[in-house]
Amino acid sequence: MELEKKPIAMMTGEELRFLLGSGNVQQEEVKNDIPKERVKIKGIRGLMKFFGGGCSSTTAQKEKDSGKFPVYWVGNRFYCYSDEVEEGIKNSKKTKGND
């Protein structure tokens, strides 16, 4: 009963868990293999946004020109797909580390 009057900020994690009644609840494992939706990336600016926004246009251009992922052209504009970019970057990191 003393625990119910104790301020939450002063409780330990174990006390709070006991008070909430979740002491015997197990957390489910979160899978990282959730399939992501395929997104069409248009142009250098789209590629910059895909890389996190902190990427410069020069870096995005170098990645595009590196051949790590397929680039599709329509006239003078290009596009690529997010899943192919992720796979290409992931594979290039694996091969780079094995050198």
C-alpha positions as YAML, in Angstrom:
chain: A
units: angstrom
residues:
- id: 1
  name: MET
  ca: [0.00, 0.00, 0.00]
- id: 2
  name: GLU
  ca: [2.98, 2.27, 0.60]
- id: 3
  name: LEU
  ca: [3.97, 1.76, -3.05]
- id: 4
  name: GLU
  ca: [0.68, 3.24, -4.31]
- id: 5
  name: LYS
  ca: [1.43, 6.55, -2.55]
- id: 6
  name: LYS
  ca: [5.05, 6.75, -3.75]
- id: 7
  name: PRO
  ca: [5.62, 9.27, -6.60]
- id: 8
  name: ILE
  ca: [6.25, 7.63, -9.96]
- id: 9
  name: ALA
  ca: [9.47, 9.59, -10.42]
- id: 10
  name: MET
  ca: [10.87, 7.94, -7.28]
- id: 11
  name: MET
  ca: [9.94, 4.37, -8.27]
- id: 12
  name: THR
  ca: [12.35, 1.85, -9.69]
- id: 13
  name: GLY
  ca: [11.43, 0.05, -12.88]
- id: 14
  name: GLU
  ca: [10.59, -3.08, -10.93]
- id: 15
  name: GLU
  ca: [8.23, -1.23, -8.60]
- id: 16
  name: LEU
  ca: [6.48, 0.49, -11.49]
- id: 17
  name: ARG
  ca: [6.11, -2.79, -13.38]
- id: 18
  name: PHE
  ca: [4.64, -4.44, -10.29]
- id: 19
  name: LEU
  ca: [2.24, -1.54, -9.75]
- id: 20
  name: LEU
  ca: [1.03, -1.65, -13.36]
- id: 21
  name: GLY
  ca: [0.56, -5.40, -13.14]
- id: 22
  name: SER
  ca: [2.73, -6.14, -16.15]
- id: 23
  name: GLY
  ca: [5.38, -8.07, -14.26]
- id: 24
  name: ASN
  ca: [4.56, -11.33, -16.01]
- id: 25
  name: VAL
  ca: [3.92, -9.96, -19.50]
- id: 26
  name: GLN
  ca: [6.60, -10.85, -22.03]
- id: 27
  name: GLN
  ca: [7.39, -8.55, -24.92]
- id: 28
  name: GLU
  ca: [7.09, -9.99, -28.40]
- id: 29
  name: GLU
  ca: [10.14, -10.01, -30.61]
- id: 30
  name: VAL
  ca: [10.06, -7.33, -33.26]
- id: 31
  name: LYS
  ca: [11.02, -8.59, -36.69]
- id: 32
  name: ASN
  ca: [13.16, -6.41, -38.92]
- id: 33
  name: ASP
  ca: [12.15, -8.45, -41.95]
- id: 34
  name: ILE
  ca: [8.92, -6.52, -42.47]
- id: 35
  name: PRO
  ca: [8.67, -6.01, -46.22]
- id: 36
  name: LYS
  ca: [8.85, -2.35, -47.10]
- id: 37
  name: GLU
  ca: [6.73, -0.84, -49.79]
- id: 38
  name: ARG
  ca: [8.53, -0.31, -53.09]
- id: 39
  name: VAL
  ca: [8.87, 3.41, -53.73]
- id: 40
  name: LYS
  ca: [9.81, 5.04, -57.01]
- id: 41
  name: ILE
  ca: [12.63, 7.53, -56.44]
- id: 42
  name: LYS
  ca: [12.66, 10.32, -59.00]
- id: 43
  name: GLY
  ca: [15.82, 12.29, -59.73]
- id: 44
  name: ILE
  ca: [18.79, 13.37, -57.66]
- id: 45
  name: ARG
  ca: [16.65, 15.25, -55.14]
- id: 46
  name: GLY
  ca: [14.53, 12.15, -54.58]
- id: 47
  name: LEU
  ca: [17.69, 10.10, -54.07]
- id: 48
  name: MET
  ca: [18.99, 12.72, -51.59]
- id: 49
  name: LYS
  ca: [15.73, 12.48, -49.61]
- id: 50
  name: PHE
  ca: [15.89, 8.69, -49.68]
- id: 51
  name: PHE
  ca: [19.43, 8.73, -48.25]
- id: 52
  name: GLY
  ca: [18.17, 10.74, -45.29]
- id: 53
  name: GLY
  ca: [18.18, 14.35, -46.37]
- id: 54
  name: GLY
  ca: [21.68, 14.93, -45.03]
- id: 55
  name: CYS
  ca: [23.14, 13.67, -48.27]
- id: 56
  name: SER
  ca: [24.53, 16.20, -50.75]
- id: 57
  name: SER
  ca: [23.63, 16.18, -54.43]
- id: 58
  name: THR
  ca: [27.24, 15.27, -55.25]
- id: 59
  name: THR
  ca: [27.11, 12.20, -53.00]
- id: 60
  name: ALA
  ca: [23.76, 11.13, -54.45]
- id: 61
  name: GLN
  ca: [25.20, 11.57, -57.97]
- id: 62
  name: LYS
  ca: [28.24, 9.43, -57.08]
- id: 63
  name: GLU
  ca: [26.02, 6.68, -55.67]
- id: 64
  name: LYS
  ca: [23.85, 6.75, -58.79]
- id: 65
  name: ASP
  ca: [26.88, 6.61, -61.08]
- id: 66
  name: SER
  ca: [28.57, 3.84, -59.06]
- id: 67
  name: GLY
  ca: [26.42, 1.12, -60.63]
- id: 68
  name: LYS
  ca: [25.41, -0.38, -57.28]
- id: 69
  name: PHE
  ca: [21.74, -0.29, -58.27]
- id: 70
  name: PRO
  ca: [19.85, -0.06, -61.57]
- id: 71
  name: VAL
  ca: [18.87, 3.38, -62.84]
- id: 72
  name: TYR
  ca: [16.08, 3.77, -65.39]
- id: 73
  name: TRP
  ca: [15.97, 6.65, -67.85]
- id: 74
  name: VAL
  ca: [12.95, 8.28, -69.50]
- id: 75
  name: GLY
  ca: [14.20, 10.98, -71.81]
- id: 76
  name: ASN
  ca: [16.65, 13.04, -69.80]
- id: 77
  name: ARG
  ca: [15.16, 12.11, -66.41]
- id: 78
  name: PHE
  ca: [15.98, 9.09, -64.32]
- id: 79
  name: TYR
  ca: [14.31, 7.10, -61.60]
- id: 80
  name: CYS
  ca: [15.12, 4.09, -59.46]
- id: 81
  name: TYR
  ca: [13.32, 1.93, -56.93]
- id: 82
  name: SER
  ca: [13.89, 2.02, -53.17]
- id: 83
  name: ASP
  ca: [14.18, -1.75, -52.73]
- id: 84
  name: GLU
  ca: [16.82, -1.99, -55.46]
- id: 85
  name: VAL
  ca: [18.79, 0.93, -53.98]
- id: 86
  name: GLU
  ca: [18.73, -0.64, -50.49]
- id: 87
  name: GLU
  ca: [19.79, -4.02, -51.82]
- id: 88
  name: GLY
  ca: [22.59, -2.50, -53.92]
- id: 89
  name: ILE
  ca: [23.96, -0.46, -51.02]
- id: 90
  name: LYS
  ca: [23.72, -3.46, -48.68]
- id: 91
  name: ASN
  ca: [25.54, -5.73, -51.14]
- id: 92
  name: SER
  ca: [28.25, -3.16, -51.80]
- id: 93
  name: LYS
  ca: [28.98, -2.88, -48.06]
- id: 94
  name: LYS
  ca: [29.28, -6.69, -47.81]
- id: 95
  name: THR
  ca: [31.75, -6.92, -50.68]
- id: 96
  name: LYS
  ca: [33.71, -3.87, -49.53]
- id: 97
  name: GLY
  ca: [34.33, -5.44, -46.12]
- id: 98
  name: ASN
  ca: [35.60, -8.70, -47.61]
- id: 99
  name: ASP
  ca: [38.45, -7.11, -49.57]
...
